[in-house]
mmCIF file of C-alpha atoms in Angstrom:
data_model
loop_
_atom_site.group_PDB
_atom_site.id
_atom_site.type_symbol
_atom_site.label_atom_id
_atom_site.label_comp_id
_atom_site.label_asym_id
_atom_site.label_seq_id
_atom_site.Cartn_x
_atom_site.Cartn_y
_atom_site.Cartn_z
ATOM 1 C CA UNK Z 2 104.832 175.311 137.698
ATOM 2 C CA UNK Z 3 103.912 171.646 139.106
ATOM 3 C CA UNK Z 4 101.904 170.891 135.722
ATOM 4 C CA UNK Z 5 104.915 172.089 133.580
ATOM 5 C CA UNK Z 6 107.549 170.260 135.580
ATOM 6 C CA UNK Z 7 105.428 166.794 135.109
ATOM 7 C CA UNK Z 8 104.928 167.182 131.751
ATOM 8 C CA UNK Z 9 108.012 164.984 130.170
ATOM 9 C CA UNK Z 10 106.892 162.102 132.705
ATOM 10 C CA UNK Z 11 103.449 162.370 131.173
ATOM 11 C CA UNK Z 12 104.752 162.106 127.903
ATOM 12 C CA UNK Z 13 107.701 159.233 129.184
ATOM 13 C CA UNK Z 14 104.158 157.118 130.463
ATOM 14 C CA UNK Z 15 102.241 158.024 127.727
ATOM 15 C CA UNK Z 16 105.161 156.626 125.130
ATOM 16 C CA UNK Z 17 102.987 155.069 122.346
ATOM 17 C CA UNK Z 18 105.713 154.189 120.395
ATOM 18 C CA UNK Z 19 107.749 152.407 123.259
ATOM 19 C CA UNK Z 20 104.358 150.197 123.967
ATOM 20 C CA UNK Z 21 103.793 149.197 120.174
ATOM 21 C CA UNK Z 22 107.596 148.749 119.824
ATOM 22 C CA UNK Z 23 107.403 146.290 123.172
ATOM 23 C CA UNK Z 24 104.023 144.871 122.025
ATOM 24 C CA UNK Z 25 105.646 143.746 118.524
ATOM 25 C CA UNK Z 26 108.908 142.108 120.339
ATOM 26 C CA UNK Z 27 106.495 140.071 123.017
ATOM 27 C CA UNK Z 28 104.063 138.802 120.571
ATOM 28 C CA UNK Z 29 106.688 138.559 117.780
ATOM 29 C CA UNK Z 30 104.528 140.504 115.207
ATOM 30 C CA UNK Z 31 106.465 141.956 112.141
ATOM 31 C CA UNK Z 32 105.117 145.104 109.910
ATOM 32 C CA UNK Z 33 104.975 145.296 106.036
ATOM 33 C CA UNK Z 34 103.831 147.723 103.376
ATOM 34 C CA UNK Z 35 104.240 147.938 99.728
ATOM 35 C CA UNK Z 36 103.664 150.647 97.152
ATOM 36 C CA UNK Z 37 102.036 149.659 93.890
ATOM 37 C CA UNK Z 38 102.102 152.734 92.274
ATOM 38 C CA UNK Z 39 105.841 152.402 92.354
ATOM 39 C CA UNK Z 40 106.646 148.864 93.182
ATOM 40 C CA UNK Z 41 108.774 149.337 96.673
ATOM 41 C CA UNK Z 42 108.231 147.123 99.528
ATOM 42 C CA UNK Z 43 108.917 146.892 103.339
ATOM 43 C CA UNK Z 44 109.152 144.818 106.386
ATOM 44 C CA UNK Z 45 110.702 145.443 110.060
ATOM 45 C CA UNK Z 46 113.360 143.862 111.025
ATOM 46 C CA UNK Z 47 110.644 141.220 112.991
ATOM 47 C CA UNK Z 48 108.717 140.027 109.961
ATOM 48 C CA UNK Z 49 112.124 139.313 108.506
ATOM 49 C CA UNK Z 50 113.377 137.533 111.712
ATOM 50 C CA UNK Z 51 109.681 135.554 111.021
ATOM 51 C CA UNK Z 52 110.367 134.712 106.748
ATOM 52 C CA UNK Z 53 114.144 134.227 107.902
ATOM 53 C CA UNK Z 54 115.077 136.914 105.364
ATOM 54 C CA UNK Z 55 117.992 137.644 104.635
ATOM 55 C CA UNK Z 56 119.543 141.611 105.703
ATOM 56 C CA UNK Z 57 120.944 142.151 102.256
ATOM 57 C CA UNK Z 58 117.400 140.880 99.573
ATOM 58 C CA UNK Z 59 115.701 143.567 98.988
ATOM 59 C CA UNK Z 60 111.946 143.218 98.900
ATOM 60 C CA UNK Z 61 109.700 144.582 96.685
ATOM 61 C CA UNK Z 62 105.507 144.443 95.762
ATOM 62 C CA UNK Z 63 106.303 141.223 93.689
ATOM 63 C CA UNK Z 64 108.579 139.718 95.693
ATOM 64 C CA UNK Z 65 106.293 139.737 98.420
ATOM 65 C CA UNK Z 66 103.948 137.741 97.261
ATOM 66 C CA UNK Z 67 106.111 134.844 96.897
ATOM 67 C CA UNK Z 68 105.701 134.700 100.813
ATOM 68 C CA UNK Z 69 102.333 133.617 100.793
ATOM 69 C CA UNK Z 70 101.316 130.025 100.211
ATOM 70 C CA UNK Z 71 98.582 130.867 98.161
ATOM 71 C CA UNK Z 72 99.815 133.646 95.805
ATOM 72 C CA UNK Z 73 96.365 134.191 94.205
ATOM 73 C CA UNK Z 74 94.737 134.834 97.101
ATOM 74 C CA UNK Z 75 97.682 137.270 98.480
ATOM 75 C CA UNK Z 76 96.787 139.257 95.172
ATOM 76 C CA UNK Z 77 93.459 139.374 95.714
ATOM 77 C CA UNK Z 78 93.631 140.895 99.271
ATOM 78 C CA UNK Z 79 96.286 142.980 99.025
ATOM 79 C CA UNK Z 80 93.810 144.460 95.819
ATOM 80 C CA UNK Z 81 90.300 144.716 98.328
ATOM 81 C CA UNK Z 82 93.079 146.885 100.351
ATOM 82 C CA UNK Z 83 93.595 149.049 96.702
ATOM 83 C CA UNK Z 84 89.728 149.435 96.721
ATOM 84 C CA UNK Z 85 89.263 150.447 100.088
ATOM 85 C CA UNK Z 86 89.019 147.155 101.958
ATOM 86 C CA UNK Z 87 90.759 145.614 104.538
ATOM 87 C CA UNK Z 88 91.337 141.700 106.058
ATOM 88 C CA UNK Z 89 92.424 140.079 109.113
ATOM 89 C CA UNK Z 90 92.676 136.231 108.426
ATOM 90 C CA UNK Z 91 94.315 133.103 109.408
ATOM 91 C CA UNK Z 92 96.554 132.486 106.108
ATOM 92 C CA UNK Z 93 99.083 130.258 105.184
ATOM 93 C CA UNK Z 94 102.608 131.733 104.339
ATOM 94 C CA UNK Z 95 106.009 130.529 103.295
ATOM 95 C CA UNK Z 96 109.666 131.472 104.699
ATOM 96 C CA UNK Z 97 112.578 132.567 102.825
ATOM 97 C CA UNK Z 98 113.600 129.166 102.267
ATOM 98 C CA UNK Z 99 110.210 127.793 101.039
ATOM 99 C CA UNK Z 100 109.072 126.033 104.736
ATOM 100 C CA UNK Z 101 104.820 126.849 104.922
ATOM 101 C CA UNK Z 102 103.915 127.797 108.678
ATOM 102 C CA UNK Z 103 100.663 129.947 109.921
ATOM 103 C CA UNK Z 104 99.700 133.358 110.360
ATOM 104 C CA UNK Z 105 97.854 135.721 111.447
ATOM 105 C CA UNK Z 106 98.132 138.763 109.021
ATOM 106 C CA UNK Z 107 96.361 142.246 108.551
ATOM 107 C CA UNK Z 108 96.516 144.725 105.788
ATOM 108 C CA UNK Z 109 94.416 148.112 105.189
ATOM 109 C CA UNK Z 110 94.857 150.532 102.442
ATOM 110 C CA UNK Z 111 98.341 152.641 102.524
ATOM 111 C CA UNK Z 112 97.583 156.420 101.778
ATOM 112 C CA UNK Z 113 99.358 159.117 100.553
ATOM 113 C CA UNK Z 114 100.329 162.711 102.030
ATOM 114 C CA UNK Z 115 97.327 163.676 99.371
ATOM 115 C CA UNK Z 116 94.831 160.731 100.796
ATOM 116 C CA UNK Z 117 95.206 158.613 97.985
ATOM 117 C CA UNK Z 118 95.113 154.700 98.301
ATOM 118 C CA UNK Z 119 98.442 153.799 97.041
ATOM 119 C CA UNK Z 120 99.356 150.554 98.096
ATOM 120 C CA UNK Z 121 98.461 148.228 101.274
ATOM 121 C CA UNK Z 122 100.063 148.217 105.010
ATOM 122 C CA UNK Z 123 99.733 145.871 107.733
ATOM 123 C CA UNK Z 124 101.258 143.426 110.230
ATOM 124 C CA UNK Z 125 101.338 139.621 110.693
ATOM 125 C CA UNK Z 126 102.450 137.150 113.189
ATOM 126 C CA UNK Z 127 102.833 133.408 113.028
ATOM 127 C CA UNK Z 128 100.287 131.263 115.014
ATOM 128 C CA UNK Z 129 101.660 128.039 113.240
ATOM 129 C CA UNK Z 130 102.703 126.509 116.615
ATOM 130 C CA UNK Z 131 98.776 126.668 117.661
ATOM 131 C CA UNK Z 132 97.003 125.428 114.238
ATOM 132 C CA UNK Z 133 99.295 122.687 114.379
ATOM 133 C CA UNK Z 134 98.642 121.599 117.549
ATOM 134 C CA UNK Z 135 95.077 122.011 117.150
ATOM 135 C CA UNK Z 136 94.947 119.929 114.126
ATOM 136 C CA UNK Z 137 96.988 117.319 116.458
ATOM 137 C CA UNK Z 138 94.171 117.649 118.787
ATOM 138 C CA UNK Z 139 91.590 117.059 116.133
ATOM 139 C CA UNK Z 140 92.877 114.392 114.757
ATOM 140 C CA UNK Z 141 93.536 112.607 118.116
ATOM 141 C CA UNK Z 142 90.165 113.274 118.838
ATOM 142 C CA UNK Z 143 88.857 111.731 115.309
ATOM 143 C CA UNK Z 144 91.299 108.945 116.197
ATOM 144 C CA UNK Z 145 89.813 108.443 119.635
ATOM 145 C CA UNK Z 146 86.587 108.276 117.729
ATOM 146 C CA UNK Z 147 87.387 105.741 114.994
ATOM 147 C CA UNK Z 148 89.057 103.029 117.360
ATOM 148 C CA UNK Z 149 85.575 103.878 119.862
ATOM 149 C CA UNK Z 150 83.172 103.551 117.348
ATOM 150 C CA UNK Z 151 85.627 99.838 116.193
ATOM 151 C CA UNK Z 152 85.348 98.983 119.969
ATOM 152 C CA UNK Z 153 81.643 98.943 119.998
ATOM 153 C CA UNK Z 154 81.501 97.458 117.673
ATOM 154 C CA UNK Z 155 83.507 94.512 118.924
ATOM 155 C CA UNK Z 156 81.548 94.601 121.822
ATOM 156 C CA UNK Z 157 77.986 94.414 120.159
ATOM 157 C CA UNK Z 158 79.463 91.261 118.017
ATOM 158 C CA UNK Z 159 81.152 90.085 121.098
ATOM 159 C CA UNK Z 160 77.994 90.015 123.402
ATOM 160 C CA UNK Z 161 76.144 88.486 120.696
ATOM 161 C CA UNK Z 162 78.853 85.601 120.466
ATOM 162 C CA UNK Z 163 78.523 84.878 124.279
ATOM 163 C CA UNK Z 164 75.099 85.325 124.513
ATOM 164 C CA UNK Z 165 74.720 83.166 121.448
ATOM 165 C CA UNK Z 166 76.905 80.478 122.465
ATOM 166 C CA UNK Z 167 75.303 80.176 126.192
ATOM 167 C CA UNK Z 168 71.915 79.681 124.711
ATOM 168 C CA UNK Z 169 72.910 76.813 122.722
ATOM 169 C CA UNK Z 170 75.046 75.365 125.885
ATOM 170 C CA UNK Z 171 71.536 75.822 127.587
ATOM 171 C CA UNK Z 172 69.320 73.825 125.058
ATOM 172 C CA UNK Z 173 71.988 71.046 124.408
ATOM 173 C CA UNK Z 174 72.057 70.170 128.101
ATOM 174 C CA UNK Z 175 68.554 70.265 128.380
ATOM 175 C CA UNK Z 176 68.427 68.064 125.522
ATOM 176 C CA UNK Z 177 71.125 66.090 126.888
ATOM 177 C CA UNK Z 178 70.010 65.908 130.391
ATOM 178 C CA UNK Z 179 66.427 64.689 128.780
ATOM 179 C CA UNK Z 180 67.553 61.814 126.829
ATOM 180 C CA UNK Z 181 70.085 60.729 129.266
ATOM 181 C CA UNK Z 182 67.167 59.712 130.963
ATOM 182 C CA UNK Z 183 65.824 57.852 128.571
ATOM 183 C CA UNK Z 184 69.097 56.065 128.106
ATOM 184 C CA UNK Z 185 69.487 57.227 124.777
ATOM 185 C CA UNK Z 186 72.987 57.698 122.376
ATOM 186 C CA UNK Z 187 74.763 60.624 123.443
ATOM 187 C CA UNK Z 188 77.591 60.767 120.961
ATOM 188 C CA UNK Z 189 76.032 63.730 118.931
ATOM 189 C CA UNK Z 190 75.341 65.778 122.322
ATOM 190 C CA UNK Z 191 78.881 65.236 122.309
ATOM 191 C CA UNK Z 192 79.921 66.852 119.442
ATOM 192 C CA UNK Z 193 77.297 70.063 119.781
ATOM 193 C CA UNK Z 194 78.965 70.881 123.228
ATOM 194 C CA UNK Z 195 82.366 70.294 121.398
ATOM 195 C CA UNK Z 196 81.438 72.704 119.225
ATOM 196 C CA UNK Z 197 79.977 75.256 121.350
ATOM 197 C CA UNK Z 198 83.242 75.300 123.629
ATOM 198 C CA UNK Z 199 85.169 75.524 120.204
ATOM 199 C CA UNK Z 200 83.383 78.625 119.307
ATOM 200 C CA UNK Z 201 83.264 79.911 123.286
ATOM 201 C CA UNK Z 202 87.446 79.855 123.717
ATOM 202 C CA UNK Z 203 87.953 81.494 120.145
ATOM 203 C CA UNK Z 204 85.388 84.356 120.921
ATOM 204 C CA UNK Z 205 87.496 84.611 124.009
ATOM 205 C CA UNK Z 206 90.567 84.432 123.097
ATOM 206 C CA UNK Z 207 89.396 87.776 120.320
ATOM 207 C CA UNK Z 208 88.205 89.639 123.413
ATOM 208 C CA UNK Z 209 92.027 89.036 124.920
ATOM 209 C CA UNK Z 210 93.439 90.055 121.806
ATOM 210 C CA UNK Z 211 91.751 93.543 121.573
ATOM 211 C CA UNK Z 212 91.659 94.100 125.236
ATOM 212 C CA UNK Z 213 95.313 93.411 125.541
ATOM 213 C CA UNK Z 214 96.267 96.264 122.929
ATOM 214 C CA UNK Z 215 94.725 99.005 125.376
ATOM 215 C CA UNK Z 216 96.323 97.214 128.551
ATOM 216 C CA UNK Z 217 99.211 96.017 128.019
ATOM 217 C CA UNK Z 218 102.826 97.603 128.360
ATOM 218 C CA UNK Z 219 103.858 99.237 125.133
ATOM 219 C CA UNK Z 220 107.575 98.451 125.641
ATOM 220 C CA UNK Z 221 109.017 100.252 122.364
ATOM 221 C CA UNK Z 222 112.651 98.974 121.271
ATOM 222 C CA UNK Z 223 114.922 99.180 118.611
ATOM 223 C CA UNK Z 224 114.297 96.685 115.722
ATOM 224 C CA UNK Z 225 115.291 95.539 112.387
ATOM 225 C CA UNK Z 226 112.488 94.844 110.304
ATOM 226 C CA UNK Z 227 114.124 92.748 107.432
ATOM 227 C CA UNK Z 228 114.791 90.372 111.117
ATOM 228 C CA UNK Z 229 111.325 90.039 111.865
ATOM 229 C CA UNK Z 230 109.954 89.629 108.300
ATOM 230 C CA UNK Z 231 112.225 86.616 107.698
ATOM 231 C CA UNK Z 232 111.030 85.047 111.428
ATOM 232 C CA UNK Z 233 107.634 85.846 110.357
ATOM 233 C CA UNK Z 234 108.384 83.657 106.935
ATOM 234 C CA UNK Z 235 109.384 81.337 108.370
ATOM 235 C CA UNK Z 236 106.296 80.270 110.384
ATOM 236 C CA UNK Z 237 104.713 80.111 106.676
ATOM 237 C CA UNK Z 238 107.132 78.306 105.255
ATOM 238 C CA UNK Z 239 105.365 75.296 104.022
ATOM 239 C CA UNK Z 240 102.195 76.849 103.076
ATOM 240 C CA UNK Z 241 104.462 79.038 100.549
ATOM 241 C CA UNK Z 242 106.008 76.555 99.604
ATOM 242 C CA UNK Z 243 103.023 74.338 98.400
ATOM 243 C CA UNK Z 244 101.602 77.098 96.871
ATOM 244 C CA UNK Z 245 104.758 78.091 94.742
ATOM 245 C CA UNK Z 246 104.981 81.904 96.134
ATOM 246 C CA UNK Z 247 107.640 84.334 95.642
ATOM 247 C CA UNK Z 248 108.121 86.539 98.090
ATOM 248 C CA UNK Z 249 110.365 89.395 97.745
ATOM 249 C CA UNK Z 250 111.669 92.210 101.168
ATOM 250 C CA UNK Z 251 113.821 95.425 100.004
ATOM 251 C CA UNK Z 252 114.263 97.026 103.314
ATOM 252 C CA UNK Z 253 117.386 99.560 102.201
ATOM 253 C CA UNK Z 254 115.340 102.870 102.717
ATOM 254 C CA UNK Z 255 114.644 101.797 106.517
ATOM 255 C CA UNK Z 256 115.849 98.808 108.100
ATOM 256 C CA UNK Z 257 115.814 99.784 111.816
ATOM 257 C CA UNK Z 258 113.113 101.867 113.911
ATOM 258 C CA UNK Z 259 111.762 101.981 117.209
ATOM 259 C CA UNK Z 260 108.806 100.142 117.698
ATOM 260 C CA UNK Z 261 106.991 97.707 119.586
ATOM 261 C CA UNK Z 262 108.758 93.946 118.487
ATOM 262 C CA UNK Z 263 105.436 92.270 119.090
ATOM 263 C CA UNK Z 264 103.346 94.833 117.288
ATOM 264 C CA UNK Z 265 105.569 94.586 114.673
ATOM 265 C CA UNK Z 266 105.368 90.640 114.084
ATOM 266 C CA UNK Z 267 101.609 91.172 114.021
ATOM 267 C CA UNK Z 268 101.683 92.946 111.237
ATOM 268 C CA UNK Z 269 104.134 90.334 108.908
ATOM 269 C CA UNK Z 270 101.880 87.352 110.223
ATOM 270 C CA UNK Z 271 98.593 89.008 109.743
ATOM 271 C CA UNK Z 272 99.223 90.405 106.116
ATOM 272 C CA UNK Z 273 101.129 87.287 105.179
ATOM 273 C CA UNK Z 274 98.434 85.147 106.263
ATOM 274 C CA UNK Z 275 95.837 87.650 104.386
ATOM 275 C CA UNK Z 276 97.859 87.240 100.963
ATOM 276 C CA UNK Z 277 97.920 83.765 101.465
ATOM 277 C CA UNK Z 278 94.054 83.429 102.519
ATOM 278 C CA UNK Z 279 92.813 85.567 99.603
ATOM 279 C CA UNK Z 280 95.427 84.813 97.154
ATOM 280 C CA UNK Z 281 94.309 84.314 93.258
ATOM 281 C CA UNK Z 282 93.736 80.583 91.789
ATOM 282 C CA UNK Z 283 94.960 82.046 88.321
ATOM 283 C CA UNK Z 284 98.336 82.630 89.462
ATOM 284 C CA UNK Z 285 100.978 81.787 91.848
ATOM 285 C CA UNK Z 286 101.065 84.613 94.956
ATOM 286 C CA UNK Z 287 103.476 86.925 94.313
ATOM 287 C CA UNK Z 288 104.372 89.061 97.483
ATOM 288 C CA UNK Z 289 106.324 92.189 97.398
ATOM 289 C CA UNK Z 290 107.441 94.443 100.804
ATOM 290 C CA UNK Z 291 109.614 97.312 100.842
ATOM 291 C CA UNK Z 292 110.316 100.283 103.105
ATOM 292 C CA UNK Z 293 110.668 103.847 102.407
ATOM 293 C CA UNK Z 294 110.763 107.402 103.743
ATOM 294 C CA UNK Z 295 108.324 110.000 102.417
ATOM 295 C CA UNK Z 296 107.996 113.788 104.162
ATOM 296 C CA UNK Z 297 110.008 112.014 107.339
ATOM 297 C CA UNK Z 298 107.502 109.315 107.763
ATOM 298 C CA UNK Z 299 108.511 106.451 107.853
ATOM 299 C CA UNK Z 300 106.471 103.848 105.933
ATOM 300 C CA UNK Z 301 106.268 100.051 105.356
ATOM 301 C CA UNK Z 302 104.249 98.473 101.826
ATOM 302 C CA UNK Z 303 102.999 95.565 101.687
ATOM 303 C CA UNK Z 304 102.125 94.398 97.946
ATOM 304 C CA UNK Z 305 100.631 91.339 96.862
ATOM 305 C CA UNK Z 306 99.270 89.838 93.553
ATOM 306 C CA UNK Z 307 95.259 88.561 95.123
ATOM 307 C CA UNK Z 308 92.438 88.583 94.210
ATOM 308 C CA UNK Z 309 91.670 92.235 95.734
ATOM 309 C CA UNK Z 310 88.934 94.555 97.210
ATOM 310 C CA UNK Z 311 86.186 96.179 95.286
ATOM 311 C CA UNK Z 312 87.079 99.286 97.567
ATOM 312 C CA UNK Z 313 84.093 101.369 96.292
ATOM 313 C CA UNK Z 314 82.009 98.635 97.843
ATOM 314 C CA UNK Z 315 84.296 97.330 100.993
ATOM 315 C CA UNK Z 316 86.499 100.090 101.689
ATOM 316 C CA UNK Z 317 84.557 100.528 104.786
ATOM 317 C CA UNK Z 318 85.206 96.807 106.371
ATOM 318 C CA UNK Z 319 88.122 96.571 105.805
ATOM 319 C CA UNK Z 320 88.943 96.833 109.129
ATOM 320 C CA UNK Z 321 86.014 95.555 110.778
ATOM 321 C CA UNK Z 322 85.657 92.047 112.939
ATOM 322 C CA UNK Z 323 84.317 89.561 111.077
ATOM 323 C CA UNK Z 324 83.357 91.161 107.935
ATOM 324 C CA UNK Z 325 84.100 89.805 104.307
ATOM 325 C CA UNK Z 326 85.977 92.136 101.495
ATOM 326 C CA UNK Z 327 86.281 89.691 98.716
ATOM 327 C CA UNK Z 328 84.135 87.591 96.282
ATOM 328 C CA UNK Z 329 84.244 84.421 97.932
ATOM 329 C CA UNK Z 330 82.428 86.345 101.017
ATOM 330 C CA UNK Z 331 84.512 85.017 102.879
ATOM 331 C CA UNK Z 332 85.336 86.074 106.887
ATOM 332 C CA UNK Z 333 88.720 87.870 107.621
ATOM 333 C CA UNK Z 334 87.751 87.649 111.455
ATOM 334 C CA UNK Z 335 89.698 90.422 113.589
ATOM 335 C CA UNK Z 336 93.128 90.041 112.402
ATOM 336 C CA UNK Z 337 93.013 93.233 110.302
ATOM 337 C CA UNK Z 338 90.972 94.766 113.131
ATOM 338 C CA UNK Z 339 93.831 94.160 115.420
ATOM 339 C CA UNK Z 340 96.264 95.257 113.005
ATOM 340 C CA UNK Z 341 94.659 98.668 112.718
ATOM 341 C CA UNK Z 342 94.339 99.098 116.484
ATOM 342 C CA UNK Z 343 97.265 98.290 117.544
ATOM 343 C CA UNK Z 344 99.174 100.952 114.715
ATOM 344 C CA UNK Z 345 96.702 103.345 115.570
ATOM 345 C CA UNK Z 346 97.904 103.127 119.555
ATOM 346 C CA UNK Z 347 101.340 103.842 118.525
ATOM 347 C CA UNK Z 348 100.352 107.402 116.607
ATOM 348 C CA UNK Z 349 100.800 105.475 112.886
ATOM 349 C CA UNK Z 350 98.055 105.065 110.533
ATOM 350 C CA UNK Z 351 97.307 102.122 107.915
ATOM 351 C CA UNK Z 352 95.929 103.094 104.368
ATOM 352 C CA UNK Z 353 94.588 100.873 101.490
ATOM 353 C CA UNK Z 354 94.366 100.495 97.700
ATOM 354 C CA UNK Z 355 93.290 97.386 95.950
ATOM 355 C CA UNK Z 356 91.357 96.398 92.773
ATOM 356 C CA UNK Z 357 89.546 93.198 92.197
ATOM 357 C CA UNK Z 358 91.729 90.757 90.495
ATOM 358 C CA UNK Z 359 94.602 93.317 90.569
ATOM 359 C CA UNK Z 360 96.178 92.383 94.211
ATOM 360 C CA UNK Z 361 95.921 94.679 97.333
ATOM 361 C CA UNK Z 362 98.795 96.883 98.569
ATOM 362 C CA UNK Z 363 98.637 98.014 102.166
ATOM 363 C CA UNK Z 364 100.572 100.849 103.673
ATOM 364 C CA UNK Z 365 101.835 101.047 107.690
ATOM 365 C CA UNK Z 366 102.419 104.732 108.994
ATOM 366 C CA UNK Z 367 104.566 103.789 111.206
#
């Protein structure tokens, strides 16, 4: 009498279908099946909460596999189901409305009441949320990298500067202290030490530069950027001038972002100064800068008519201290470096193309 009295709580606790129904709704994971034998398709009310599907489309076998990203490979499983397989993979998928996120999706074969493999079954659930933000993390930690492996680098160069410059200060007073003995002419003592403090304050003043982009406060403000461009002209203004260059701004896709005003200077003076620097001698410069949005990033490009980069060659130091990317051989010292670092520290990115004797274009991520 006591085992038939507990037998409907047995069955209540034991209520598989309550568990896998719960299960679905916590981990949001939607059910599918389709037929190919005769075409008809499914999908719980959760996968079409997940495609955003609306109540009244009716889904069938070929409809389906619009809602992968990769409809040859959809095919392809769904047939290793037909043959017996079955596959549980990280795939990409697409919603109702065409937007690509990540899943998690099953399938095994779907049998008949006579055993037969009609058709393939399964369930999916997006994970789009986590392969996003571990791509963020990857590429924060590549970024992390890059700027490292740049700050070494700067320091190798940098300690060889110093340690180069205080060995000459060394010998020059030892030098100087050994003729002034001897009462001999100074003057050219003069100049050596002139030279050496010359070369002492600008290695200085790069360390300060690149220290003060990881130190100092990143105070990010509302700016126009046609404003700055025009201040930044304007400290080139006779240099274009004698030169005869045209420069051209068409800031109408993007005229105001948030961004750091002083970051943002950096970049006009630095790749104004680089056109100018490396400009061709068979042509007047020609500079062109426009802004744009592309996939809701917002991008600046910066065009000029130089003299160029054999990229296959130089693409590499580019944006390295010190380092020379055109025929002349010529040293850009760190201005690009600094560039690149201090873009990189706001989450932008800086990509270019260039051919030789075709001009340079550079692109800010911002």
């Amino acid at each position: 009498m006591i085992e038939k009295s507990n037998q409907p709580l047995k069955k209540l606790l034991e209520d598989k279908e309550y568990f896998l129904s719960e299960t679905a709704e916590l981990t949001v994971t939607g059910a599918y099946s389709g037929n190919l034998k005769t075409g008809e398709g499914y999908i719980d009310d959760i996968g079409r909460n997940i495609l955003d599907i609306p109540k009244n489309y009716n889904l069938d076998i070929h409809s389906a596999l619009s809602f992968f990203a990769d409809r040859k490979k959809a095919v392809e499983l769904f047939y290793s189901c037909i043959n017996g397989g079955s596959f549980v993979l990280d795939i990409e998928m697409k919603d109702y409305h065409g937007n690509v996120f990540w899943a998690k999706a099953s399938g095994k074969p779907l049998h008949d009441s006579e055993h037969n493999i009609v058709g393939v079954r399964g369930v999916f659930t997006s994970i789009d949320r986590f392969v996003r933000r571990g791509n963020e993390l990857e590429n924060r930690a590549k970024l992390i990298q890059e700027q490292n492996d740049r700050l070494v680098h700067f320091a190798h160069i940098v300690s060889h500067n110093l340690r180069s410059h205080a060995s000459n200060l060394q010998l020059t007073l030892d030098a100087f202290n050994d003729i002034r003995d001897k009462g001999q002419q100074t003057d050219i003592f003069f100049n050596y030490l002139t030279e050496i403090s010359n070369n002492l304050s600008s290695t200085l003043e790069h360390l300060n530069q690149v220290v003060t982009i990881n130190i100092e406060e990143k105070k990010v403000q509302q700016v126009n950027l046609e404003t700055i461009f025009k201040e930044c002209l304007l400290e080139f203004k006779e240099e274009l001038l004698a030169i005869d260059a045209k420069v051209r701004g068409d800031f109408t896709d993007l005229s105001v972002i948030n961004y750091v005003p002083s970051f943002l200077k950096n970049i006009f003076i630095q790749l104004i100064s680089n056109s100018i620097k490396f400009r061709s001698r068979k042509e007047p410069l020609r500079i062109k800068v426009r802004t744009k949005v592309k996939n809701k990033r917002k991008l600046l490009v910066f065009k000029d008519n130089g003299v160029g980069i054999d990229m296959n060659k130089q693409a590499d130091y580019i944006f390295k201290m010190f380092e020379s990317t055109d025929a002349s051989g010529e040293s850009q010292g760190i201005g690009l470096f600094v560039l690149k670092n201090q873009v990189e520290s706001l989450g932008g990115d800086v990509m270019v193309k260039s051919k030789l004797n075709k001009g340079t274009s550079f692109t800010i991520k911002f």
